[in-house]
Short mmCIF file of C-alpha atoms in Angstrom, two decimals:
data_model
loop_
_atom_site.label_atom_id
_atom_site.label_comp_id
_atom_site.label_asym_id
_atom_site.label_seq_id
_atom_site.Cartn_x
_atom_site.Cartn_y
_atom_site.Cartn_z
CA SER A 16 -26.50 23.87 -10.75
CA PRO A 17 -25.77 27.40 -11.90
CA GLY A 18 -24.42 26.50 -15.31
CA TRP A 19 -20.89 26.41 -16.69
CA PRO A 20 -18.40 28.22 -16.41
CA MET A 21 -18.53 27.75 -12.49
CA VAL A 22 -16.35 28.34 -9.50
CA ILE A 23 -16.84 27.48 -6.17
CA ASN A 24 -14.85 27.68 -2.96
CA THR A 25 -14.56 27.26 0.92
CA TRP A 26 -15.70 30.02 2.79
CA GLY A 27 -17.59 33.33 2.14
CA GLY A 28 -16.40 36.96 3.06
CA PRO A 29 -13.14 37.78 2.03
CA PHE A 30 -13.02 34.70 0.09
CA VAL A 31 -15.64 35.98 -2.26
CA ASN A 32 -13.20 37.95 -3.86
CA ALA A 33 -10.95 34.78 -5.17
CA THR A 34 -14.54 33.17 -6.45
CA ASP A 35 -15.04 36.49 -8.63
CA ALA A 36 -11.57 36.78 -9.95
CA ALA A 37 -11.67 32.91 -11.01
CA TYR A 38 -15.38 32.99 -12.49
CA GLU A 39 -14.45 36.27 -14.34
CA ALA A 40 -11.30 34.88 -15.68
CA LEU A 41 -13.09 31.84 -16.93
CA LEU A 42 -15.53 34.17 -19.00
CA ARG A 43 -12.17 34.82 -21.27
CA ARG A 44 -11.93 31.95 -23.62
CA ASP A 45 -8.32 31.58 -23.24
CA VAL A 46 -8.37 30.69 -19.47
CA SER A 47 -8.60 26.94 -18.74
CA ALA A 48 -9.98 25.65 -15.19
CA LEU A 49 -6.39 25.15 -13.92
CA ASP A 50 -5.68 29.03 -14.61
CA ALA A 51 -8.71 29.81 -12.96
CA VAL A 52 -7.74 27.90 -9.86
CA GLU A 53 -4.55 29.13 -9.40
CA ILE A 54 -6.05 32.92 -9.98
CA GLY A 55 -8.49 32.57 -7.66
CA CYS A 56 -6.33 30.95 -4.92
CA THR A 57 -3.53 33.86 -5.82
CA VAL A 58 -6.13 36.33 -5.21
CA CYS A 59 -6.69 34.94 -1.82
CA GLU A 60 -2.88 34.59 -1.13
CA GLU A 61 -2.42 38.58 -2.23
CA ASN A 62 -5.23 39.62 0.13
CA GLN A 63 -4.41 37.31 2.82
CA CYS A 64 -8.12 36.53 2.53
CA ASP A 65 -9.01 35.91 6.77
CA GLY A 66 -5.56 35.73 7.50
CA SER A 67 -5.29 31.58 7.13
CA VAL A 68 -4.17 32.17 3.61
CA GLY A 69 -0.83 33.64 2.32
CA PHE A 70 2.05 35.58 4.05
CA GLY A 71 1.70 36.65 7.24
CA GLY A 72 -0.65 34.40 9.04
CA SER A 73 -0.47 31.33 11.20
CA PRO A 74 3.31 31.68 12.27
CA ASP A 75 4.66 28.63 13.86
CA GLU A 76 6.37 28.13 17.18
CA ASN A 77 9.39 30.23 15.80
CA CYS A 78 6.94 33.01 14.35
CA GLU A 79 7.57 31.84 10.46
CA THR A 80 4.81 31.63 8.10
CA THR A 81 5.17 28.76 6.04
CA LEU A 82 2.84 27.79 3.09
CA ASP A 83 1.08 24.57 1.94
CA ALA A 84 -0.57 24.45 -1.52
CA MET A 85 -1.78 22.03 -4.06
CA ILE A 86 -3.60 22.14 -7.60
CA MET A 87 -4.97 19.13 -9.42
CA ASP A 88 -6.13 18.48 -13.13
CA GLY A 89 -9.41 16.76 -13.32
CA VAL A 90 -8.67 15.57 -16.64
CA THR A 91 -5.06 13.88 -15.95
CA MET A 92 -5.30 13.64 -12.48
CA LYS A 93 -2.04 14.84 -11.91
CA SER A 94 -1.39 17.15 -9.30
CA GLY A 95 1.52 19.64 -8.28
CA ALA A 96 1.90 20.56 -4.59
CA VAL A 97 4.37 22.30 -2.26
CA ALA A 98 4.49 21.73 1.73
CA GLY A 99 5.99 24.00 4.27
CA LEU A 100 7.31 26.24 1.54
CA ARG A 101 9.28 28.85 3.17
CA ARG A 102 10.07 32.41 1.97
CA ILE A 103 7.85 32.57 -1.33
CA LYS A 104 4.33 34.37 -1.36
CA ASN A 105 2.66 32.86 -4.40
CA ALA A 106 2.36 29.14 -3.07
CA ILE A 107 -0.08 27.97 -5.56
CA GLY A 108 1.80 29.42 -8.21
CA VAL A 109 4.83 26.92 -7.21
CA ALA A 110 2.29 24.38 -6.98
CA ARG A 111 1.41 24.82 -10.57
CA ALA A 112 4.94 24.67 -11.53
CA VAL A 113 5.31 21.35 -10.43
CA LEU A 114 2.56 20.22 -12.11
CA GLU A 115 3.86 21.85 -15.41
CA TYR A 116 7.54 21.24 -14.92
CA THR A 117 8.09 18.21 -13.07
CA SER A 118 6.69 14.65 -12.86
CA HIS A 119 6.67 14.91 -9.20
CA THR A 120 3.65 15.47 -7.28
CA LEU A 121 4.86 17.29 -3.63
CA LEU A 122 7.92 19.21 -2.95
CA ALA A 123 8.70 20.28 0.59
CA GLY A 124 10.54 22.84 2.81
CA ASP A 125 13.93 24.74 1.89
CA LEU A 126 14.32 22.47 -1.19
CA ALA A 127 10.88 23.68 -2.56
CA THR A 128 11.76 27.25 -1.90
CA GLN A 129 14.80 26.44 -4.31
CA PHE A 130 12.64 24.81 -6.73
CA ALA A 131 10.59 28.10 -6.60
CA ILE A 132 13.63 30.60 -6.91
CA ASP A 133 14.75 28.43 -9.89
CA ASN A 134 11.56 28.72 -11.53
CA GLY A 135 11.41 32.53 -11.33
CA PHE A 136 9.67 33.15 -7.96
CA GLN A 137 10.92 35.83 -5.94
CA GLU A 138 12.42 35.01 -2.39
CA GLU A 139 10.52 37.10 0.40
CA ASN A 140 10.40 37.43 3.78
CA LEU A 141 6.52 36.21 4.67
CA THR A 142 6.81 37.75 8.34
CA THR A 143 4.67 41.29 9.15
CA ASP A 144 4.53 43.16 11.99
CA ALA A 145 0.92 41.64 12.63
CA THR A 146 2.77 38.21 12.79
CA LEU A 147 5.60 39.61 15.21
CA ALA A 148 3.02 41.12 17.30
CA ARG A 149 0.79 38.36 17.45
CA CYS A 150 4.03 35.66 18.29
CA ALA A 151 4.86 38.24 21.18
CA THR A 152 1.40 37.95 22.60
CA TRP A 153 1.47 34.02 22.21
CA ARG A 154 4.75 33.63 23.83
CA GLU A 155 5.00 36.31 26.53
CA GLY A 156 1.53 36.77 27.17
CA ASN A 157 0.02 33.38 27.13
CA ASN A 158 2.83 31.79 28.00
CA CYS A 159 2.77 29.84 24.77
CA GLN A 160 -0.88 28.50 25.04
CA PRO A 161 -2.45 26.61 22.99
CA ASN A 162 0.37 24.54 21.54
CA TYR A 163 0.33 21.08 20.15
CA ARG A 164 3.04 19.53 22.02
CA GLN A 165 2.44 16.38 24.33
CA ASN A 166 4.25 13.94 26.47
CA VAL A 167 6.97 16.33 26.92
CA SER A 168 8.60 18.15 29.88
CA PRO A 169 8.12 20.82 30.86
CA ASP A 170 4.07 20.40 30.70
CA ALA A 171 3.30 22.08 27.41
CA SER A 172 -0.19 22.94 28.69
CA ALA A 173 1.52 25.16 31.03
CA GLY A 174 4.20 26.72 29.63
CA CYS A 175 6.63 27.22 27.11
CA GLY A 176 9.51 24.88 25.63
CA PRO A 177 12.30 24.18 24.80
CA TYR A 178 10.73 20.69 25.48
CA THR A 179 12.04 17.27 26.13
CA PRO A 180 10.16 13.76 25.54
CA LEU A 181 8.91 11.82 28.32
CA ALA A 182 9.45 8.33 28.21
CA LEU A 183 6.22 6.58 27.34
CA ASP A 184 4.77 3.20 28.77
CA SER A 185 1.71 1.71 26.55
CA SER A 186 0.25 0.32 30.01
CA SER A 187 -0.09 4.04 30.98
CA PRO A 188 -3.81 4.36 31.40
CA ASP A 189 -3.57 7.69 29.48
CA TYR A 190 -1.70 6.47 26.74
CA PHE A 191 -4.41 5.73 24.54
CA GLY A 192 -6.30 8.62 25.40
CA LEU A 193 -3.42 10.64 23.85
CA ILE A 194 -3.82 8.74 20.57
CA ALA A 195 -7.31 9.13 19.78
CA PRO A 196 -8.52 12.12 21.79
CA ASP A 197 -11.78 13.95 21.78
CA ALA A 198 -10.29 17.38 21.43
CA ALA A 199 -9.99 19.46 18.14
CA GLN A 200 -7.25 21.43 17.24
CA ALA A 201 -6.17 24.38 18.77
CA SER A 202 -6.40 26.24 15.36
CA HIS A 203 -7.53 25.05 11.96
CA ASP A 204 -6.08 24.81 8.48
CA THR B 10 -7.68 28.13 3.66
CA ILE B 11 -9.00 28.32 0.66
CA SER B 12 -9.92 25.06 -1.47
CA LEU B 13 -11.24 26.23 -5.08
CA MET B 14 -12.81 24.27 -7.71
CA ALA B 15 -13.10 25.56 -11.10
CA ILE B 16 -15.28 24.02 -14.21
CA ASP B 17 -14.85 25.84 -17.44
CA ALA B 18 -17.24 26.66 -20.10
CA ALA B 19 -16.40 23.28 -21.85
CA GLY B 20 -16.90 21.20 -18.30
CA ILE B 21 -13.46 20.82 -17.83
CA MET B 22 -12.87 20.75 -14.09
CA ALA B 23 -9.76 21.45 -11.73
CA ALA B 24 -9.20 21.96 -7.94
CA GLY B 25 -6.83 23.55 -5.66
CA THR B 26 -5.98 24.50 -2.05
CA SER B 27 -3.84 27.19 -0.62
CA THR B 28 -3.47 27.85 3.06
CA ASN B 29 -0.79 28.76 5.79
CA GLY B 30 -1.96 25.99 8.11
CA ALA B 31 -2.46 26.17 11.90
CA SER B 32 -1.07 28.90 14.27
CA PHE B 33 1.82 28.09 16.26
CA LYS B 34 2.33 24.59 14.83
CA VAL B 35 5.43 22.60 15.45
CA PRO B 36 8.18 23.90 13.08
CA GLY B 37 7.92 21.54 10.05
CA ARG B 38 4.25 20.52 10.21
CA VAL B 39 2.12 20.14 7.29
CA GLY B 40 -1.61 20.11 7.20
CA ASP B 41 -4.09 18.57 4.94
CA GLY B 42 -3.88 21.35 2.05
CA PRO B 43 -1.17 19.83 -0.17
CA ILE B 44 -2.16 16.35 0.54
CA THR B 45 -4.13 15.36 -2.77
CA GLY B 46 -7.39 13.74 -1.69
CA SER B 47 -7.34 15.64 1.30
CA GLY B 48 -7.26 19.18 0.77
CA SER B 49 -8.96 19.04 -2.36
CA TYR B 50 -9.45 16.22 -5.11
CA VAL B 51 -11.15 16.18 -8.74
CA ASP B 52 -11.93 13.55 -11.33
CA GLY B 53 -13.42 15.34 -14.09
CA ASP B 54 -15.58 12.20 -14.95
CA VAL B 55 -17.20 12.81 -11.95
CA GLY B 56 -16.63 15.76 -9.59
CA ALA B 57 -14.61 17.83 -7.29
CA CYS B 58 -14.23 18.38 -3.57
CA GLY B 59 -12.61 21.13 -1.46
CA ALA B 60 -11.76 21.02 2.22
CA THR B 61 -10.85 22.96 5.21
CA GLY B 62 -10.70 22.28 9.23
CA ASP B 63 -8.39 20.59 11.36
CA GLY B 64 -5.94 19.31 8.99
CA ASP B 65 -3.92 17.13 11.28
CA ILE B 66 -7.10 15.27 11.76
CA MET B 67 -8.59 15.38 8.24
CA MET B 68 -5.62 14.23 6.44
CA ARG B 69 -5.92 10.96 8.02
CA PHE B 70 -9.32 10.52 6.48
CA LEU B 71 -8.63 11.89 2.85
CA PRO B 72 -12.10 13.22 2.99
CA CYS B 73 -12.25 14.85 -0.52
CA TYR B 74 -11.22 11.54 -1.97
CA GLN B 75 -13.90 9.78 0.00
CA ALA B 76 -16.37 12.39 -1.30
CA VAL B 77 -15.62 12.28 -4.97
CA GLU B 78 -15.75 8.59 -4.67
CA ASN B 79 -19.12 8.84 -3.02
CA LEU B 80 -20.40 10.72 -6.07
CA ARG B 81 -18.78 7.87 -8.47
CA ARG B 82 -20.91 5.60 -6.20
CA GLY B 83 -24.23 7.55 -6.90
CA MET B 84 -24.68 10.20 -4.11
CA ASN B 85 -25.63 13.52 -4.55
CA PRO B 86 -22.93 16.15 -3.55
CA GLU B 87 -24.49 17.15 -0.22
CA GLU B 88 -24.90 13.40 0.67
CA ALA B 89 -21.39 12.86 -0.40
CA ALA B 90 -20.08 15.57 1.73
CA TYR B 91 -22.28 14.52 4.49
CA ASP B 92 -20.52 11.14 4.64
CA ALA B 93 -17.29 12.30 4.25
CA VAL B 94 -17.76 14.38 7.31
CA LEU B 95 -19.55 11.81 9.37
CA ARG B 96 -16.50 9.06 8.99
CA MET B 97 -14.46 12.11 10.71
CA VAL B 98 -16.79 12.56 13.40
CA ARG B 99 -17.31 9.24 14.13
CA LYS B 100 -13.70 9.01 15.12
CA TYR B 101 -12.97 12.21 16.41
CA PRO B 102 -16.35 14.33 17.76
CA ALA B 103 -15.20 17.43 18.20
CA VAL B 104 -13.33 17.85 14.79
CA ALA B 105 -13.71 21.01 12.84
CA SER B 106 -14.30 20.51 9.30
CA GLY B 107 -15.82 22.07 6.08
CA ILE B 108 -16.21 19.88 2.68
CA VAL B 109 -17.75 21.18 -0.15
CA VAL B 110 -18.37 19.04 -3.12
CA VAL B 111 -19.63 19.92 -7.01
CA ASP B 112 -20.45 17.43 -9.41
CA LYS B 113 -19.46 17.54 -13.03
CA ASP B 114 -22.81 19.02 -13.85
CA GLY B 115 -22.38 21.83 -11.39
CA GLU B 116 -24.45 20.70 -8.64
CA HIS B 117 -23.31 21.10 -5.53
CA GLY B 118 -23.66 20.65 -1.72
CA ALA B 119 -21.57 20.90 1.54
CA ALA B 120 -21.25 19.64 5.20
CA ALA B 121 -19.38 20.61 8.20
CA SER B 122 -18.95 20.02 11.96
CA GLY B 123 -17.23 21.43 14.77
CA TRP B 124 -17.40 25.25 13.97
CA GLY B 125 -17.75 27.71 16.51
CA GLY B 126 -19.59 29.80 13.98
CA THR B 127 -20.88 28.65 10.70
CA PHE B 128 -19.13 27.12 7.74
CA THR B 129 -19.75 28.71 4.73
CA TYR B 130 -18.94 28.04 0.93
CA ALA B 131 -19.29 30.87 -2.08
CA PHE B 132 -20.16 29.85 -5.81
CA ARG B 133 -20.90 31.64 -8.92
CA GLY B 134 -21.44 30.11 -12.43
CA GLY B 135 -23.57 30.58 -15.73
CA LEU B 136 -24.78 33.87 -15.86
CA MET B 137 -24.79 34.95 -12.36
CA ASN B 138 -24.17 38.64 -11.62
CA ALA B 139 -22.55 38.08 -8.21
CA THR B 140 -21.24 35.16 -5.78
CA ASN B 141 -23.56 33.29 -3.64
CA VAL B 142 -22.62 32.41 -0.24
CA VAL B 143 -24.11 29.37 1.41
CA GLY B 144 -24.50 28.84 5.21
CA VAL B 145 -23.56 25.14 6.17
CA PRO B 146 -24.85 23.91 9.78
CA ASN B 147 -22.66 21.60 11.98
CA ILE B 148 -23.88 17.96 11.80
#
């Protein structure tokens, strides 16, 4: 242990700016551990870290970036979270607002966005030119590969949708293989 | 994904996670990041955990809840992280996962699986002048 105060987080490289921001904030006596978590994660969101945090990264099939965030207080065990947050950049800030201004734990989707707007967060487009270029390559250059669809027609491992579900039969030899695959995700959170 | 844990000068702990998820996901998909006990978890009496990886798989195991409970049962942070990762690897051998654990005294450790490169974590505390980055081999 290096002693207190202390900050520790996943990943090095561009994520170190978040570590430093949170640690340096904790050196000020008026900043709490919760504040430091919010400050560190916000730095990563603003800097887009390695592309896996914040606006513009990890677009969905429709090229939209949505954000997930959660913050937890180690004293009260209370947590606030947002899932599939649309059009708001500061996801960890909205999660903090869920923690501070509601007795709920998780808000999702468009209604989480509305909560954020009601709490003073600015609605913004999370798509960037880089997002659009990446999406175009995925759709037109790579024929929508990889993707997360299965048991659909047309074959999702070979082409783009729209997809329709295939009838499933639990006596099929492939059925349980699809439920517990050895495969990893095509990309990670 | 960033999953970050903080201990203030009085030993008060907090944790959090922020992510934009997986690329080219089905619209509406939510990963492990906002799930308490999966993306991160903290009990200030014991310690905290942060996670990153294949969220669709990880959120089925609540690995950060498991890791903090492992601390409570007497494991050190590295052992706690290793056990949490191993529980996922046993069922999903190819899962990409990275678990970082810190106890209430600031002792820390991590475990990882399935990365093409090396999973890393960063920490800074006490009187350190700069952040240290630690590489974690896949189990």
